[in-house]
PDB file of C-alpha atoms in Angstrom:
ATOM      1  CA  MET A  19      15.954 -22.809   3.065  1.00 43.00           C
ATOM      2  CA  THR A  20      15.000 -19.730   1.010  1.00 61.00           C
ATOM      3  CA  SER A  21      17.962 -17.575  -0.252  1.00 77.00           C
ATOM      4  CA  ASP A  22      17.843 -13.745   0.137  1.00 80.00           C
ATOM      5  CA  SER A  23      17.598 -13.331  -3.552  1.00 83.00           C
ATOM      6  CA  ASP A  24      14.497 -15.590  -3.706  1.00 85.00           C
ATOM      7  CA  LEU A  25      12.782 -13.736  -0.635  1.00 89.00           C
ATOM      8  CA  LEU A  26      13.754 -10.442  -2.194  1.00 91.00           C
ATOM      9  CA  TRP A  27      12.016 -11.343  -5.413  1.00 90.00           C
ATOM     10  CA  ARG A  28       8.874 -12.630  -3.549  1.00 90.00           C
ATOM     11  CA  ARG A  29       8.611  -9.343  -1.582  1.00 93.00           C
ATOM     12  CA  CYS A  30       9.105  -7.345  -4.976  1.00 93.00           C
ATOM     13  CA  ALA A  31       6.402  -9.540  -6.560  1.00 92.00           C
ATOM     14  CA  HIS A  32       4.083  -8.889  -3.619  1.00 93.00           C
ATOM     15  CA  LEU A  33       4.455  -5.198  -3.949  1.00 94.00           C
ATOM     16  CA  GLY A  34       3.742  -5.462  -7.547  1.00 93.00           C
ATOM     17  CA  ARG A  35       0.516  -7.281  -6.792  1.00 93.00           C
ATOM     18  CA  VAL A  36      -0.746  -4.902  -4.163  1.00 94.00           C
ATOM     19  CA  LEU A  37       0.179  -1.751  -6.174  1.00 94.00           C
ATOM     20  CA  LEU A  38      -2.982  -1.657  -8.316  1.00 94.00           C
ATOM     21  CA  PRO A  39      -5.469  -2.416  -5.573  1.00 93.00           C
ATOM     22  CA  LEU A  40      -3.854   0.404  -3.355  1.00 92.00           C
ATOM     23  CA  VAL A  41      -3.924   2.933  -6.326  1.00 92.00           C
ATOM     24  CA  ASP A  42      -7.437   1.898  -7.198  1.00 92.00           C
ATOM     25  CA  GLN A  43      -8.579   3.246  -3.962  1.00 88.00           C
ATOM     26  CA  GLU A  44      -8.324   6.713  -5.536  1.00 85.00           C
ATOM     27  CA  PRO A  45     -11.497   7.498  -7.288  1.00 87.00           C
ATOM     28  CA  GLY A  46     -11.346   7.054 -11.030  1.00 91.00           C
ATOM     29  CA  ARG A  47      -7.998   5.639 -11.194  1.00 91.00           C
ATOM     30  CA  GLN A  48      -9.014   2.235 -12.299  1.00 94.00           C
ATOM     31  CA  ALA A  49     -11.307   3.440 -14.915  1.00 95.00           C
ATOM     32  CA  ASP A  50      -8.498   5.776 -16.290  1.00 94.00           C
ATOM     33  CA  ARG A  51      -6.144   2.816 -16.401  1.00 94.00           C
ATOM     34  CA  HIS A  52      -8.616   0.692 -18.205  1.00 96.00           C
ATOM     35  CA  GLU A  53      -9.363   3.398 -20.719  1.00 95.00           C
ATOM     36  CA  ASN A  54      -5.502   3.787 -21.319  1.00 93.00           C
ATOM     37  CA  LEU A  55      -5.082   0.001 -21.839  1.00 93.00           C
ATOM     38  CA  ARG A  56      -8.141  -0.051 -24.288  1.00 94.00           C
ATOM     39  CA  THR A  57      -6.762   2.994 -26.216  1.00 94.00           C
ATOM     40  CA  TRP A  58      -3.246   1.315 -26.435  1.00 89.00           C
ATOM     41  CA  GLY A  59      -4.956  -1.887 -27.690  1.00 90.00           C
ATOM     42  CA  ILE A  60      -3.767  -3.965 -24.685  1.00 88.00           C
ATOM     43  CA  ASP A  61      -6.023  -6.623 -23.154  1.00 91.00           C
ATOM     44  CA  ARG A  62      -6.929  -5.466 -19.576  1.00 93.00           C
ATOM     45  CA  ALA A  63      -5.807  -8.558 -17.998  1.00 92.00           C
ATOM     46  CA  VAL A  64      -2.554  -8.652 -19.840  1.00 87.00           C
ATOM     47  CA  GLY A  65      -1.897  -5.104 -19.184  1.00 89.00           C
ATOM     48  CA  GLU A  66      -2.484  -5.338 -15.434  1.00 92.00           C
ATOM     49  CA  GLN A  67      -0.314  -8.320 -15.315  1.00 89.00           C
ATOM     50  CA  LEU A  68       2.522  -6.473 -17.177  1.00 87.00           C
ATOM     51  CA  ILE A  69       2.002  -3.460 -14.794  1.00 92.00           C
ATOM     52  CA  GLU A  70       2.320  -5.823 -11.737  1.00 92.00           C
ATOM     53  CA  VAL A  71       5.530  -7.429 -13.079  1.00 90.00           C
ATOM     54  CA  PHE A  72       6.950  -4.149 -14.279  1.00 90.00           C
ATOM     55  CA  ALA A  73       6.564  -2.766 -10.657  1.00 93.00           C
ATOM     56  CA  ALA A  74       8.127  -5.874  -9.307  1.00 93.00           C
ATOM     57  CA  LEU A  75      10.954  -5.700 -11.664  1.00 92.00           C
ATOM     58  CA  ALA A  76      11.496  -1.879 -10.807  1.00 93.00           C
ATOM     59  CA  VAL A  77      11.531  -2.559  -7.079  1.00 95.00           C
ATOM     60  CA  HIS A  78      13.914  -5.501  -7.581  1.00 93.00           C
ATOM     61  CA  ALA A  79      16.193  -3.367  -9.793  1.00 92.00           C
ATOM     62  CA  VAL A  80      16.437  -0.716  -7.304  1.00 93.00           C
ATOM     63  CA  ALA A  81      17.032  -3.060  -4.388  1.00 93.00           C
ATOM     64  CA  THR A  82      19.638  -4.983  -6.332  1.00 92.00           C
ATOM     65  CA  ASP A  83      21.516  -1.747  -7.606  1.00 91.00           C
ATOM     66  CA  ALA A  84      21.549  -0.579  -3.823  1.00 91.00           C
ATOM     67  CA  SER A  85      22.502  -3.981  -2.439  1.00 92.00           C
ATOM     68  CA  VAL A  86      19.404  -3.904  -0.193  1.00 91.00           C
ATOM     69  CA  PRO A  87      18.650  -7.248   1.361  1.00 91.00           C
ATOM     70  CA  ALA A  88      15.043  -8.569   1.441  1.00 90.00           C
ATOM     71  CA  ALA A  89      14.789  -7.565   5.105  1.00 91.00           C
ATOM     72  CA  GLU A  90      15.323  -3.986   4.339  1.00 92.00           C
ATOM     73  CA  LEU A  91      13.108  -3.682   1.235  1.00 92.00           C
ATOM     74  CA  ASP A  92      10.660  -1.730   3.333  1.00 93.00           C
ATOM     75  CA  THR A  93      13.138   1.321   3.503  1.00 93.00           C
ATOM     76  CA  LEU A  94      13.275   1.851  -0.370  1.00 92.00           C
ATOM     77  CA  ALA A  95      11.550   5.145  -1.506  1.00 92.00           C
ATOM     78  CA  LEU A  96       8.551   4.549  -3.869  1.00 93.00           C
ATOM     79  CA  ARG A  97       9.709   7.746  -5.730  1.00 93.00           C
ATOM     80  CA  THR A  98      13.156   5.992  -6.445  1.00 93.00           C
ATOM     81  CA  VAL A  99      11.228   2.885  -7.784  1.00 93.00           C
ATOM     82  CA  ALA A 100       8.885   5.188  -9.837  1.00 92.00           C
ATOM     83  CA  ASN A 101      11.979   6.769 -11.408  1.00 91.00           C
ATOM     84  CA  ALA A 102      13.636   3.331 -12.171  1.00 91.00           C
ATOM     85  CA  ALA A 103      10.352   2.251 -13.874  1.00 89.00           C
ATOM     86  CA  THR A 104      10.941   4.810 -16.565  1.00 88.00           C
ATOM     87  CA  GLY A 105      14.777   5.429 -16.190  1.00 90.00           C
ATOM     88  CA  LYS A 106      15.905   1.897 -16.728  1.00 88.00           C
ATOM     89  CA  ARG A 107      16.001   0.029 -19.986  1.00 85.00           C
ATOM     90  CA  ASP A 108      14.084  -3.167 -20.181  1.00 81.00           C
ATOM     91  CA  PHE A 109      17.004  -5.475 -20.020  1.00 79.00           C
ATOM     92  CA  GLU A 110      18.282  -3.595 -16.965  1.00 84.00           C
ATOM     93  CA  LEU A 111      15.100  -4.550 -15.177  1.00 85.00           C
ATOM     94  CA  LEU A 112      15.626  -8.143 -15.982  1.00 83.00           C
ATOM     95  CA  ALA A 113      19.180  -8.220 -14.511  1.00 81.00           C
ATOM     96  CA  GLY A 114      19.846 -10.101 -11.370  1.00 79.00           C
ATOM     97  CA  LEU A 115      16.493 -12.023 -11.196  1.00 82.00           C
ATOM     98  CA  PRO A 116      16.449 -15.495  -9.648  1.00 78.00           C
ATOM     99  CA  HIS A 117      17.002 -18.230 -12.201  1.00 76.00           C
ATOM    100  CA  THR A 118      14.066 -20.060 -10.961  1.00 77.00           C
ATOM    101  CA  PHE A 119      10.746 -18.914  -9.492  1.00 81.00           C
ATOM    102  CA  THR A 120       8.766 -20.647  -6.770  1.00 81.00           C
ATOM    103  CA  ASP A 121       5.532 -19.079  -7.982  1.00 83.00           C
ATOM    104  CA  ASP A 122       4.455 -20.084 -11.491  1.00 86.00           C
ATOM    105  CA  ARG A 123       2.566 -16.894 -11.768  1.00 85.00           C
ATOM    106  CA  ASP A 124       5.898 -14.886 -11.271  1.00 85.00           C
ATOM    107  CA  GLU A 125       7.607 -16.968 -13.786  1.00 86.00           C
ATOM    108  CA  GLN A 126       4.914 -16.571 -16.416  1.00 86.00           C
ATOM    109  CA  ALA A 127       4.755 -12.722 -15.846  1.00 85.00           C
ATOM    110  CA  VAL A 128       8.554 -12.383 -16.135  1.00 86.00           C
ATOM    111  CA  ASN A 129       8.554 -14.487 -19.270  1.00 86.00           C
ATOM    112  CA  LEU A 130       5.691 -12.238 -20.600  1.00 82.00           C
ATOM    113  CA  PHE A 131       7.887  -9.125 -19.924  1.00 83.00           C
ATOM    114  CA  ARG A 132      10.913 -10.832 -21.494  1.00 84.00           C
ATOM    115  CA  LEU A 133       8.909 -11.725 -24.653  1.00 82.00           C
ATOM    116  CA  SER A 134       7.631  -8.203 -24.806  1.00 79.00           C
ATOM    117  CA  ALA A 135      11.040  -6.708 -24.265  1.00 78.00           C
ATOM    118  CA  TYR A 136      12.564  -8.670 -27.205  1.00 80.00           C
ATOM    119  CA  GLU A 137       9.695  -8.781 -29.636  1.00 77.00           C
ATOM    120  CA  GLY A 138      10.419  -5.477 -31.187  1.00 71.00           C
ATOM    121  CA  GLU A 139       8.763  -2.219 -32.179  1.00 71.00           C
ATOM    122  CA  GLN A 140       5.104  -2.357 -31.223  1.00 72.00           C
ATOM    123  CA  THR A 141       5.607  -4.435 -28.213  1.00 73.00           C
ATOM    124  CA  SER A 142       8.532  -2.150 -26.998  1.00 74.00           C
ATOM    125  CA  ARG A 143       6.143   0.821 -27.490  1.00 80.00           C
ATOM    126  CA  ARG A 144       3.688  -1.101 -25.211  1.00 82.00           C
ATOM    127  CA  LEU A 145       6.276  -1.695 -22.586  1.00 83.00           C
ATOM    128  CA  PHE A 146       7.146   2.080 -22.716  1.00 85.00           C
ATOM    129  CA  GLN A 147       3.535   2.817 -22.193  1.00 87.00           C
ATOM    130  CA  MET A 148       3.336   0.400 -19.215  1.00 87.00           C
ATOM    131  CA  SER A 149       6.616   2.009 -17.717  1.00 89.00           C
ATOM    132  CA  ARG A 150       4.793   5.253 -17.738  1.00 91.00           C
ATOM    133  CA  GLU A 151       1.631   3.742 -16.118  1.00 92.00           C
ATOM    134  CA  VAL A 152       3.764   2.007 -13.468  1.00 92.00           C
ATOM    135  CA  ARG A 153       5.594   5.316 -12.720  1.00 92.00           C
ATOM    136  CA  HIS A 154       2.249   7.151 -12.561  1.00 91.00           C
ATOM    137  CA  ALA A 155       0.716   4.497 -10.204  1.00 92.00           C
ATOM    138  CA  LEU A 156       3.765   4.620  -7.836  1.00 92.00           C
ATOM    139  CA  MET A 157       3.870   8.426  -7.836  1.00 92.00           C
ATOM    140  CA  VAL A 158       0.038   8.495  -7.044  1.00 90.00           C
ATOM    141  CA  LEU A 159       0.737   6.112  -4.157  1.00 89.00           C
ATOM    142  CA  ALA A 160       3.777   7.956  -2.936  1.00 90.00           C
ATOM    143  CA  GLU A 161       2.348  11.547  -3.173  1.00 88.00           C
ATOM    144  CA  HIS A 162      -1.302  11.643  -3.553  1.00 79.00           C
ATOM    145  CA  ALA A 163      -3.087   8.585  -2.113  1.00 70.00           C
ATOM    146  CA  PRO A 164      -4.340   9.278   1.315  1.00 75.00           C
ATOM    147  CA  PRO A 165      -2.223   8.753   3.264  1.00 80.00           C
ATOM    148  CA  PRO A 166       0.841   8.926   0.990  1.00 84.00           C
ATOM    149  CA  CYS A 167       3.105   5.914   1.097  1.00 87.00           C
ATOM    150  CA  HIS A 168       6.638   7.285   0.866  1.00 90.00           C
ATOM    151  CA  THR A 169       8.390   3.875   1.104  1.00 91.00           C
ATOM    152  CA  CYS A 170       7.749   0.256   0.170  1.00 93.00           C
ATOM    153  CA  GLY A 171       7.055  -0.480   3.799  1.00 92.00           C
ATOM    154  CA  ASP A 172       4.212   2.088   3.924  1.00 91.00           C
ATOM    155  CA  ALA A 173       2.675   0.356   0.865  1.00 92.00           C
ATOM    156  CA  PHE A 174       3.007  -3.136   2.518  1.00 92.00           C
ATOM    157  CA  ARG A 175       1.370  -1.819   5.744  1.00 91.00           C
ATOM    158  CA  ARG A 176      -1.460  -0.056   3.927  1.00 90.00           C
ATOM    159  CA  ALA A 177      -2.055  -3.295   1.817  1.00 90.00           C
ATOM    160  CA  ALA A 178      -2.123  -5.292   4.956  1.00 90.00           C
ATOM    161  CA  ALA A 179      -4.494  -2.953   6.566  1.00 88.00           C
ATOM    162  CA  ALA A 180      -6.771  -3.015   3.495  1.00 81.00           C
ATOM    163  CA  SER A 181      -6.715  -6.861   3.429  1.00 73.00           C
ATOM    164  CA  PRO A 182      -9.695  -8.563   5.070  1.00 62.00           C
ATOM    165  CA  PRO A 183      -8.632 -10.676   7.978  1.00 54.00           C
ATOM    166  CA  GLN A 184      -8.213 -14.454   7.090  1.00 48.00           C
TER     167      GLN A 184
END
């Protein structure tokens, strides 16, 4: 049986994974992100993985702080999550995570974030840059992307509609 905290993390990780494809529907957004990553000296694949996990951690932190169960994650405002991405310290984003992950990709991404958070100056600067990129992506989704996604649920529904039938 899956605990609510495991289910909450999986839903947060899913939102992190669908964030960039949703934002990339806006013309030029992907090219801008890739240019930012190149300018910052961050490998594109690593940077996008960090953005995904950063978004998942921000959603998880907001849900945990507000005691929102996994079933009610859809109600969280993306603007609130965006503010958490830049307003919370790295270690605050790591608080309350499951001790183990059912998905190896999630565990690797969280470990990469942890390593980046504790490595020091240059890496901490990169996390700051990633936090701003995550915040921008969430704000684009919440305010500008047609149609705007005001809540996590809106983003989930839009991602589901954009996915080809399986």
